Every structure is written in structure tokens, then in C-alpha cells.
Amino acid sequence: MASENKKVNNQKYNGPVQRFLQKIANIFVPLLPGIISAGLIMGLTNVINVAAKNAYNTVWWFAAIRSIGFVMFGYLAIYVGMNAAKEFGGTAVLGGIMGSIFITNPALPLLLKAEDKSAVILPFTGKPFAPGMGGLLASLFMGIIIAYLEKK
């Protein structure tokens, strides 16, 4: 009886929408410990910073802990791109590279040109390219697109 119920449920809940949502869950669930720990670190350091009236801003260990929280959030787009590409049948490294476009890092040469007249102009919008725009959803979509293009 249980095996029959399982077969009925598998047929009932195995549509294209459910399969797509399962793939999205497979992308984000492994990242939950990182998201939670980054949120806790950022939250605790912000509470300490406000309660101490910025007394710890110049202390090296406090700056290191805040940097860890910031980096965990800031570079999450790379892991989303990697997981998305892997989940949709592509190479994880290519998804990570596409995800890295959507992080804001002052070392990126295009950031230096964002306000300059030599900025890279996007063809669809006519606006200058701004790394960091789009966030996790853009990284997710690019991971899916890169997997699709790789399979073709």
C-alpha cells in the first residue's frame, strides 16, 4: 500500500514546475549554512559596533570578523553560479566565472571606468556596465544560461 501511494505521489508531484523548483532548491540549500553564518556574523558585529559606539572599528580582530561576514555575503554569487551550472548539466567552474561578474570588487578594472567616458556601454540598455548589479538572481540565471549553452 505504501509503495502504491509513493508511486501515485511521484506521478502527481513530478511535473515540470516541481522539477524546476527542485533544481532551484538543490542550488540554494547547500548554501544555507554559509548564508546563516554570514548573517549571524554581520548582525552580531553590527550590534556590537552600535552598542560600543564604533569603539572597535580600529581593532584588527573586529575588522577581520566583519570582513569575514562581508566576504561570505559578497562572494555568494560565485557559489550560486557554480551550483546552478552544475545542477543544470554544465561545468561548475564556468558557472562560477559567470557568477563572479556579479560581485563588486574594487580590483575589477571596469569599476574604475564606470564614471569615466571610456566605460563599457551595454548594448540593450545603453547604460555603463556596473559589476555587482543583479546579485544572486542574475548569477543564477547566468549559471543556467551557461549550462544551456555548454550543452548545445
Short mmCIF file of N, CA and C in Angstrom, two decimals:
data_model
loop_
_atom_site.label_atom_id
_atom_site.label_comp_id
_atom_site.label_asym_id
_atom_site.label_seq_id
_atom_site.Cartn_x
_atom_site.Cartn_y
_atom_site.Cartn_z
N MET A 1 0.82 -1.19 0.00
CA MET A 1 0.00 0.00 0.00
C MET A 1 0.87 1.26 0.00
N ALA A 2 1.93 1.26 0.82
CA ALA A 2 2.80 2.43 0.89
C ALA A 2 3.52 2.65 -0.44
N SER A 3 3.92 1.57 -1.09
CA SER A 3 4.61 1.72 -2.37
C SER A 3 3.67 2.25 -3.45
N GLU A 4 2.39 1.86 -3.37
CA GLU A 4 1.41 2.39 -4.32
C GLU A 4 1.19 3.88 -4.10
N ASN A 5 1.10 4.29 -2.82
CA ASN A 5 0.94 5.71 -2.51
C ASN A 5 2.15 6.52 -2.98
N LYS A 6 3.32 5.92 -2.82
CA LYS A 6 4.54 6.60 -3.25
C LYS A 6 4.55 6.79 -4.77
N LYS A 7 4.12 5.76 -5.51
CA LYS A 7 4.06 5.87 -6.97
C LYS A 7 3.06 6.94 -7.40
N VAL A 8 1.91 6.97 -6.74
CA VAL A 8 0.88 7.96 -7.08
C VAL A 8 1.40 9.37 -6.79
N ASN A 9 2.04 9.55 -5.64
CA ASN A 9 2.59 10.87 -5.29
C ASN A 9 3.70 11.28 -6.23
N ASN A 10 4.55 10.33 -6.62
CA ASN A 10 5.64 10.65 -7.56
C ASN A 10 5.08 11.09 -8.91
N GLN A 11 4.02 10.44 -9.37
CA GLN A 11 3.42 10.83 -10.63
C GLN A 11 2.71 12.17 -10.51
N LYS A 12 2.06 12.38 -9.36
CA LYS A 12 1.30 13.61 -9.15
C LYS A 12 2.21 14.82 -9.00
N TYR A 13 3.33 14.67 -8.30
CA TYR A 13 4.22 15.79 -7.99
C TYR A 13 5.52 15.74 -8.79
N ASN A 14 5.45 15.26 -10.01
CA ASN A 14 6.65 15.18 -10.83
C ASN A 14 6.49 15.96 -12.14
N GLY A 15 5.78 17.07 -12.05
CA GLY A 15 5.59 17.90 -13.23
C GLY A 15 6.80 18.77 -13.49
N PRO A 16 6.77 19.52 -14.58
CA PRO A 16 7.92 20.36 -14.92
C PRO A 16 8.18 21.46 -13.89
N VAL A 17 7.11 22.01 -13.31
CA VAL A 17 7.29 23.06 -12.31
C VAL A 17 7.97 22.50 -11.06
N GLN A 18 7.53 21.33 -10.62
CA GLN A 18 8.13 20.71 -9.44
C GLN A 18 9.58 20.35 -9.68
N ARG A 19 9.89 19.84 -10.87
CA ARG A 19 11.29 19.50 -11.18
C ARG A 19 12.16 20.75 -11.20
N PHE A 20 11.63 21.86 -11.76
CA PHE A 20 12.40 23.10 -11.79
C PHE A 20 12.62 23.63 -10.37
N LEU A 21 11.58 23.61 -9.55
CA LEU A 21 11.73 24.08 -8.17
C LEU A 21 12.69 23.20 -7.38
N GLN A 22 12.72 21.91 -7.68
CA GLN A 22 13.67 21.02 -7.02
C GLN A 22 15.10 21.38 -7.40
N LYS A 23 15.31 21.74 -8.66
CA LYS A 23 16.65 22.17 -9.09
C LYS A 23 17.06 23.46 -8.39
N ILE A 24 16.13 24.40 -8.25
CA ILE A 24 16.42 25.66 -7.55
C ILE A 24 16.76 25.36 -6.09
N ALA A 25 16.01 24.45 -5.48
CA ALA A 25 16.31 24.06 -4.09
C ALA A 25 17.68 23.41 -4.00
N ASN A 26 18.04 22.59 -4.98
CA ASN A 26 19.36 21.95 -4.98
C ASN A 26 20.49 22.96 -5.12
N ILE A 27 20.20 24.12 -5.67
CA ILE A 27 21.21 25.18 -5.80
C ILE A 27 21.40 25.90 -4.48
N PHE A 28 20.30 26.26 -3.81
CA PHE A 28 20.39 27.14 -2.65
C PHE A 28 20.51 26.42 -1.31
N VAL A 29 19.99 25.21 -1.17
CA VAL A 29 20.04 24.51 0.12
C VAL A 29 21.47 24.26 0.59
N PRO A 30 22.41 23.85 -0.27
CA PRO A 30 23.79 23.68 0.22
C PRO A 30 24.44 24.98 0.69
N LEU A 31 23.91 26.12 0.26
CA LEU A 31 24.48 27.41 0.64
C LEU A 31 23.89 27.96 1.94
N LEU A 32 22.84 27.32 2.46
CA LEU A 32 22.18 27.84 3.66
C LEU A 32 23.10 27.99 4.87
N PRO A 33 23.99 27.04 5.17
CA PRO A 33 24.89 27.26 6.32
C PRO A 33 25.75 28.51 6.15
N GLY A 34 26.22 28.77 4.95
CA GLY A 34 27.02 29.97 4.71
C GLY A 34 26.19 31.24 4.83
N ILE A 35 24.96 31.21 4.32
CA ILE A 35 24.09 32.37 4.41
C ILE A 35 23.75 32.67 5.86
N ILE A 36 23.43 31.63 6.62
CA ILE A 36 23.06 31.82 8.03
C ILE A 36 24.25 32.31 8.84
N SER A 37 25.41 31.69 8.64
CA SER A 37 26.58 32.12 9.43
C SER A 37 27.01 33.53 9.05
N ALA A 38 26.93 33.88 7.78
CA ALA A 38 27.28 35.25 7.38
C ALA A 38 26.31 36.25 7.99
N GLY A 39 25.03 35.91 8.01
CA GLY A 39 24.04 36.79 8.62
C GLY A 39 24.27 36.97 10.11
N LEU A 40 24.62 35.88 10.78
CA LEU A 40 24.91 35.98 12.22
C LEU A 40 26.14 36.83 12.48
N ILE A 41 27.18 36.61 11.70
CA ILE A 41 28.41 37.39 11.89
C ILE A 41 28.15 38.87 11.63
N MET A 42 27.48 39.18 10.52
CA MET A 42 27.20 40.58 10.20
C MET A 42 26.29 41.21 11.25
N GLY A 43 25.27 40.47 11.67
CA GLY A 43 24.34 41.00 12.67
C GLY A 43 25.01 41.26 14.00
N LEU A 44 25.78 40.29 14.48
CA LEU A 44 26.46 40.46 15.77
C LEU A 44 27.48 41.58 15.74
N THR A 45 28.25 41.65 14.67
CA THR A 45 29.25 42.73 14.61
C THR A 45 28.60 44.10 14.49
N ASN A 46 27.47 44.18 13.81
CA ASN A 46 26.76 45.46 13.73
C ASN A 46 26.17 45.86 15.07
N VAL A 47 25.63 44.89 15.81
CA VAL A 47 25.10 45.19 17.15
C VAL A 47 26.22 45.64 18.08
N ILE A 48 27.35 44.94 18.04
CA ILE A 48 28.50 45.32 18.87
C ILE A 48 28.99 46.71 18.47
N ASN A 49 29.04 46.97 17.19
CA ASN A 49 29.52 48.26 16.70
C ASN A 49 28.61 49.40 17.17
N VAL A 50 27.31 49.20 17.11
CA VAL A 50 26.38 50.25 17.55
C VAL A 50 26.42 50.40 19.06
N ALA A 51 26.44 49.26 19.79
CA ALA A 51 26.44 49.33 21.26
C ALA A 51 27.72 49.95 21.79
N ALA A 52 28.84 49.71 21.13
CA ALA A 52 30.12 50.25 21.59
C ALA A 52 30.42 51.61 20.98
N LYS A 53 29.49 52.14 20.21
CA LYS A 53 29.65 53.46 19.57
C LYS A 53 30.94 53.52 18.74
N ASN A 54 31.11 52.52 17.89
CA ASN A 54 32.25 52.42 16.96
C ASN A 54 33.60 52.34 17.66
N ALA A 55 33.62 51.86 18.88
CA ALA A 55 34.88 51.78 19.63
C ALA A 55 35.82 50.72 19.07
N TYR A 56 35.26 49.70 18.40
CA TYR A 56 36.10 48.60 17.91
C TYR A 56 36.47 48.74 16.44
N ASN A 57 36.11 49.80 15.79
CA ASN A 57 36.38 49.95 14.36
C ASN A 57 37.86 49.90 14.01
N THR A 58 38.72 50.32 14.90
CA THR A 58 40.16 50.34 14.61
C THR A 58 40.89 49.11 15.12
N VAL A 59 40.18 48.20 15.77
CA VAL A 59 40.80 46.99 16.31
C VAL A 59 40.87 45.94 15.19
N TRP A 60 42.03 45.32 15.03
CA TRP A 60 42.26 44.42 13.90
C TRP A 60 41.34 43.20 13.92
N TRP A 61 41.10 42.59 15.08
CA TRP A 61 40.31 41.37 15.12
C TRP A 61 38.84 41.65 14.81
N PHE A 62 38.35 42.81 15.21
CA PHE A 62 36.97 43.16 14.90
C PHE A 62 36.81 43.41 13.40
N ALA A 63 37.78 44.09 12.82
CA ALA A 63 37.75 44.33 11.38
C ALA A 63 37.85 43.01 10.61
N ALA A 64 38.63 42.07 11.13
CA ALA A 64 38.77 40.76 10.47
C ALA A 64 37.45 40.00 10.51
N ILE A 65 36.77 40.02 11.66
CA ILE A 65 35.49 39.31 11.77
C ILE A 65 34.45 39.95 10.85
N ARG A 66 34.40 41.28 10.82
CA ARG A 66 33.45 41.96 9.92
C ARG A 66 33.78 41.65 8.46
N SER A 67 35.06 41.56 8.13
CA SER A 67 35.46 41.25 6.76
C SER A 67 35.03 39.84 6.38
N ILE A 68 35.13 38.91 7.31
CA ILE A 68 34.69 37.53 7.03
C ILE A 68 33.21 37.52 6.68
N GLY A 69 32.40 38.20 7.47
CA GLY A 69 30.96 38.26 7.19
C GLY A 69 30.67 38.92 5.85
N PHE A 70 31.37 40.01 5.55
CA PHE A 70 31.16 40.71 4.29
C PHE A 70 31.55 39.84 3.10
N VAL A 71 32.69 39.17 3.21
CA VAL A 71 33.16 38.32 2.11
C VAL A 71 32.21 37.15 1.89
N MET A 72 31.68 36.59 2.99
CA MET A 72 30.76 35.47 2.83
C MET A 72 29.52 35.89 2.05
N PHE A 73 29.01 37.08 2.32
CA PHE A 73 27.86 37.58 1.56
C PHE A 73 28.27 38.04 0.16
N GLY A 74 29.38 38.73 0.08
CA GLY A 74 29.78 39.34 -1.18
C GLY A 74 30.09 38.35 -2.28
N TYR A 75 30.69 37.23 -1.92
CA TYR A 75 31.11 36.26 -2.92
C TYR A 75 30.16 35.08 -3.06
N LEU A 76 28.98 35.19 -2.48
CA LEU A 76 27.99 34.14 -2.57
C LEU A 76 27.52 33.94 -4.02
N ALA A 77 27.57 34.98 -4.82
CA ALA A 77 27.13 34.89 -6.22
C ALA A 77 27.97 33.88 -7.00
N ILE A 78 29.23 33.74 -6.65
CA ILE A 78 30.08 32.76 -7.33
C ILE A 78 29.57 31.35 -7.08
N TYR A 79 29.23 31.06 -5.83
CA TYR A 79 28.74 29.72 -5.49
C TYR A 79 27.36 29.45 -6.09
N VAL A 80 26.53 30.47 -6.17
CA VAL A 80 25.22 30.30 -6.81
C VAL A 80 25.42 29.97 -8.29
N GLY A 81 26.32 30.67 -8.96
CA GLY A 81 26.60 30.37 -10.36
C GLY A 81 27.17 28.98 -10.55
N MET A 82 28.06 28.57 -9.65
CA MET A 82 28.64 27.22 -9.74
C MET A 82 27.57 26.15 -9.56
N ASN A 83 26.75 26.30 -8.51
CA ASN A 83 25.71 25.30 -8.25
C ASN A 83 24.67 25.27 -9.35
N ALA A 84 24.32 26.44 -9.91
CA ALA A 84 23.33 26.49 -10.98
C ALA A 84 23.85 25.78 -12.22
N ALA A 85 25.07 26.06 -12.60
CA ALA A 85 25.63 25.41 -13.78
C ALA A 85 25.72 23.91 -13.58
N LYS A 86 26.16 23.49 -12.41
CA LYS A 86 26.28 22.06 -12.13
C LYS A 86 24.91 21.38 -12.12
N GLU A 87 23.92 22.02 -11.53
CA GLU A 87 22.58 21.43 -11.42
C GLU A 87 21.90 21.31 -12.78
N PHE A 88 22.17 22.24 -13.68
CA PHE A 88 21.54 22.20 -14.99
C PHE A 88 22.41 21.54 -16.05
N GLY A 89 23.46 20.82 -15.63
CA GLY A 89 24.24 19.99 -16.53
C GLY A 89 25.44 20.64 -17.17
N GLY A 90 25.91 21.74 -16.63
CA GLY A 90 27.09 22.40 -17.17
C GLY A 90 28.29 22.22 -16.26
N THR A 91 29.37 22.88 -16.60
CA THR A 91 30.59 22.84 -15.81
C THR A 91 30.51 23.88 -14.71
N ALA A 92 30.78 23.45 -13.48
CA ALA A 92 30.64 24.34 -12.33
C ALA A 92 31.59 25.54 -12.41
N VAL A 93 32.78 25.33 -12.93
CA VAL A 93 33.76 26.42 -13.00
C VAL A 93 33.26 27.54 -13.91
N LEU A 94 32.65 27.19 -15.02
CA LEU A 94 32.12 28.22 -15.92
C LEU A 94 30.99 29.00 -15.26
N GLY A 95 30.14 28.30 -14.50
CA GLY A 95 29.09 28.99 -13.76
C GLY A 95 29.66 29.92 -12.71
N GLY A 96 30.74 29.49 -12.05
CA GLY A 96 31.39 30.35 -11.06
C GLY A 96 32.01 31.57 -11.68
N ILE A 97 32.58 31.41 -12.87
CA ILE A 97 33.16 32.56 -13.57
C ILE A 97 32.06 33.54 -13.95
N MET A 98 30.94 33.04 -14.44
CA MET A 98 29.83 33.94 -14.78
C MET A 98 29.26 34.59 -13.52
N GLY A 99 29.22 33.86 -12.41
CA GLY A 99 28.74 34.44 -11.16
C GLY A 99 29.67 35.51 -10.63
N SER A 100 30.96 35.37 -10.92
CA SER A 100 31.92 36.36 -10.41
C SER A 100 31.75 37.72 -11.06
N ILE A 101 31.08 37.77 -12.20
CA ILE A 101 30.82 39.06 -12.84
C ILE A 101 29.89 39.90 -11.96
N PHE A 102 29.07 39.24 -11.17
CA PHE A 102 28.04 39.94 -10.39
C PHE A 102 28.46 40.24 -8.97
N ILE A 103 29.76 40.29 -8.72
CA ILE A 103 30.24 40.72 -7.40
C ILE A 103 30.90 42.08 -7.56
N THR A 104 30.90 42.84 -6.49
CA THR A 104 31.54 44.15 -6.51
C THR A 104 32.88 44.05 -5.83
N ASN A 105 33.93 44.25 -6.59
CA ASN A 105 35.28 44.19 -6.07
C ASN A 105 36.05 45.37 -6.66
N PRO A 106 36.65 46.20 -5.81
CA PRO A 106 37.36 47.37 -6.35
C PRO A 106 38.53 47.01 -7.27
N ALA A 107 38.96 45.76 -7.25
CA ALA A 107 40.07 45.36 -8.12
C ALA A 107 39.62 45.17 -9.57
N LEU A 108 38.31 45.14 -9.81
CA LEU A 108 37.83 44.96 -11.18
C LEU A 108 38.12 46.21 -12.00
N PRO A 109 38.77 46.07 -13.14
CA PRO A 109 39.12 47.26 -13.93
C PRO A 109 37.91 48.02 -14.46
N LEU A 110 36.79 47.32 -14.69
CA LEU A 110 35.62 48.02 -15.21
C LEU A 110 34.99 48.94 -14.18
N LEU A 111 35.21 48.66 -12.89
CA LEU A 111 34.68 49.55 -11.86
C LEU A 111 35.36 50.90 -11.92
N LEU A 112 36.62 50.91 -12.26
CA LEU A 112 37.35 52.16 -12.32
C LEU A 112 36.86 53.03 -13.48
N LYS A 113 36.31 52.39 -14.51
CA LYS A 113 35.86 53.13 -15.68
C LYS A 113 34.37 53.44 -15.64
N ALA A 114 33.66 53.06 -14.58
CA ALA A 114 32.21 53.21 -14.55
C ALA A 114 31.77 54.66 -14.69
N GLU A 115 32.55 55.60 -14.17
CA GLU A 115 32.17 57.00 -14.27
C GLU A 115 32.98 57.73 -15.34
N ASP A 116 33.89 57.03 -15.95
CA ASP A 116 34.75 57.61 -16.97
C ASP A 116 34.04 57.57 -18.32
N LYS A 117 34.53 58.33 -19.27
CA LYS A 117 33.94 58.32 -20.61
C LYS A 117 34.31 57.07 -21.38
N SER A 118 35.28 56.29 -20.89
CA SER A 118 35.68 55.07 -21.57
C SER A 118 34.98 53.84 -20.98
N ALA A 119 33.85 54.05 -20.31
CA ALA A 119 33.12 52.94 -19.70
C ALA A 119 32.54 52.03 -20.78
N VAL A 120 32.36 50.76 -20.43
CA VAL A 120 31.75 49.80 -21.34
C VAL A 120 30.24 50.05 -21.34
N ILE A 121 29.68 50.32 -22.51
CA ILE A 121 28.25 50.60 -22.63
C ILE A 121 27.52 49.30 -23.01
N LEU A 122 26.48 48.96 -22.26
CA LEU A 122 25.71 47.76 -22.54
C LEU A 122 24.82 47.98 -23.75
N PRO A 123 24.75 47.00 -24.66
CA PRO A 123 24.01 47.21 -25.91
C PRO A 123 22.49 47.31 -25.73
N PHE A 124 21.91 46.61 -24.77
CA PHE A 124 20.45 46.60 -24.63
C PHE A 124 19.92 47.82 -23.90
N THR A 125 20.67 48.31 -22.92
CA THR A 125 20.18 49.42 -22.11
C THR A 125 20.82 50.75 -22.45
N GLY A 126 22.00 50.73 -23.04
CA GLY A 126 22.71 51.95 -23.34
C GLY A 126 23.35 52.59 -22.12
N LYS A 127 23.40 51.85 -21.01
CA LYS A 127 23.99 52.36 -19.77
C LYS A 127 25.35 51.71 -19.55
N PRO A 128 26.22 52.34 -18.75
CA PRO A 128 27.53 51.73 -18.49
C PRO A 128 27.40 50.46 -17.65
N PHE A 129 28.30 49.52 -17.92
CA PHE A 129 28.35 48.27 -17.17
C PHE A 129 28.73 48.56 -15.73
N ALA A 130 27.98 47.98 -14.80
CA ALA A 130 28.25 48.17 -13.37
C ALA A 130 28.31 46.81 -12.70
N PRO A 131 29.50 46.27 -12.43
CA PRO A 131 29.60 44.99 -11.74
C PRO A 131 28.92 45.06 -10.38
N GLY A 132 28.36 43.96 -9.97
CA GLY A 132 27.67 43.91 -8.69
C GLY A 132 26.18 44.09 -8.83
N MET A 133 25.72 44.54 -9.97
CA MET A 133 24.28 44.72 -10.17
C MET A 133 23.69 43.37 -10.57
N GLY A 134 22.55 43.06 -10.03
CA GLY A 134 21.89 41.81 -10.37
C GLY A 134 21.92 40.81 -9.24
N GLY A 135 23.02 40.70 -8.56
CA GLY A 135 23.13 39.85 -7.38
C GLY A 135 22.96 38.37 -7.66
N LEU A 136 22.29 37.71 -6.73
CA LEU A 136 22.18 36.26 -6.78
C LEU A 136 21.28 35.78 -7.91
N LEU A 137 20.20 36.51 -8.19
CA LEU A 137 19.31 36.07 -9.27
C LEU A 137 20.00 36.15 -10.63
N ALA A 138 20.75 37.19 -10.85
CA ALA A 138 21.49 37.29 -12.12
C ALA A 138 22.52 36.18 -12.22
N SER A 139 23.18 35.87 -11.11
CA SER A 139 24.15 34.79 -11.10
C SER A 139 23.46 33.44 -11.36
N LEU A 140 22.28 33.25 -10.78
CA LEU A 140 21.50 32.04 -11.01
C LEU A 140 21.15 31.90 -12.48
N PHE A 141 20.61 32.96 -13.08
CA PHE A 141 20.22 32.91 -14.48
C PHE A 141 21.42 32.69 -15.39
N MET A 142 22.53 33.32 -15.09
CA MET A 142 23.72 33.14 -15.93
C MET A 142 24.28 31.72 -15.79
N GLY A 143 24.20 31.13 -14.60
CA GLY A 143 24.61 29.74 -14.44
C GLY A 143 23.75 28.81 -15.27
N ILE A 144 22.44 29.08 -15.30
CA ILE A 144 21.53 28.27 -16.11
C ILE A 144 21.82 28.46 -17.59
N ILE A 145 22.04 29.71 -18.00
CA ILE A 145 22.30 30.00 -19.41
C ILE A 145 23.62 29.38 -19.86
N ILE A 146 24.65 29.46 -19.02
CA ILE A 146 25.95 28.90 -19.42
C ILE A 146 25.86 27.37 -19.53
N ALA A 147 25.06 26.73 -18.66
CA ALA A 147 24.87 25.28 -18.77
C ALA A 147 24.12 24.93 -20.05
N TYR A 148 23.12 25.73 -20.38
CA TYR A 148 22.36 25.51 -21.62
C TYR A 148 23.26 25.67 -22.84
N LEU A 149 24.07 26.73 -22.86
CA LEU A 149 24.96 26.96 -24.00
C LEU A 149 26.03 25.89 -24.10
N GLU A 150 26.48 25.40 -22.96
CA GLU A 150 27.52 24.37 -22.97
C GLU A 150 26.98 23.05 -23.52
N LYS A 151 25.72 22.76 -23.25
CA LYS A 151 25.12 21.51 -23.74
C LYS A 151 24.83 21.55 -25.23
N LYS A 152 24.67 22.74 -25.79
CA LYS A 152 24.35 22.87 -27.23
C LYS A 152 25.53 22.54 -28.09
#
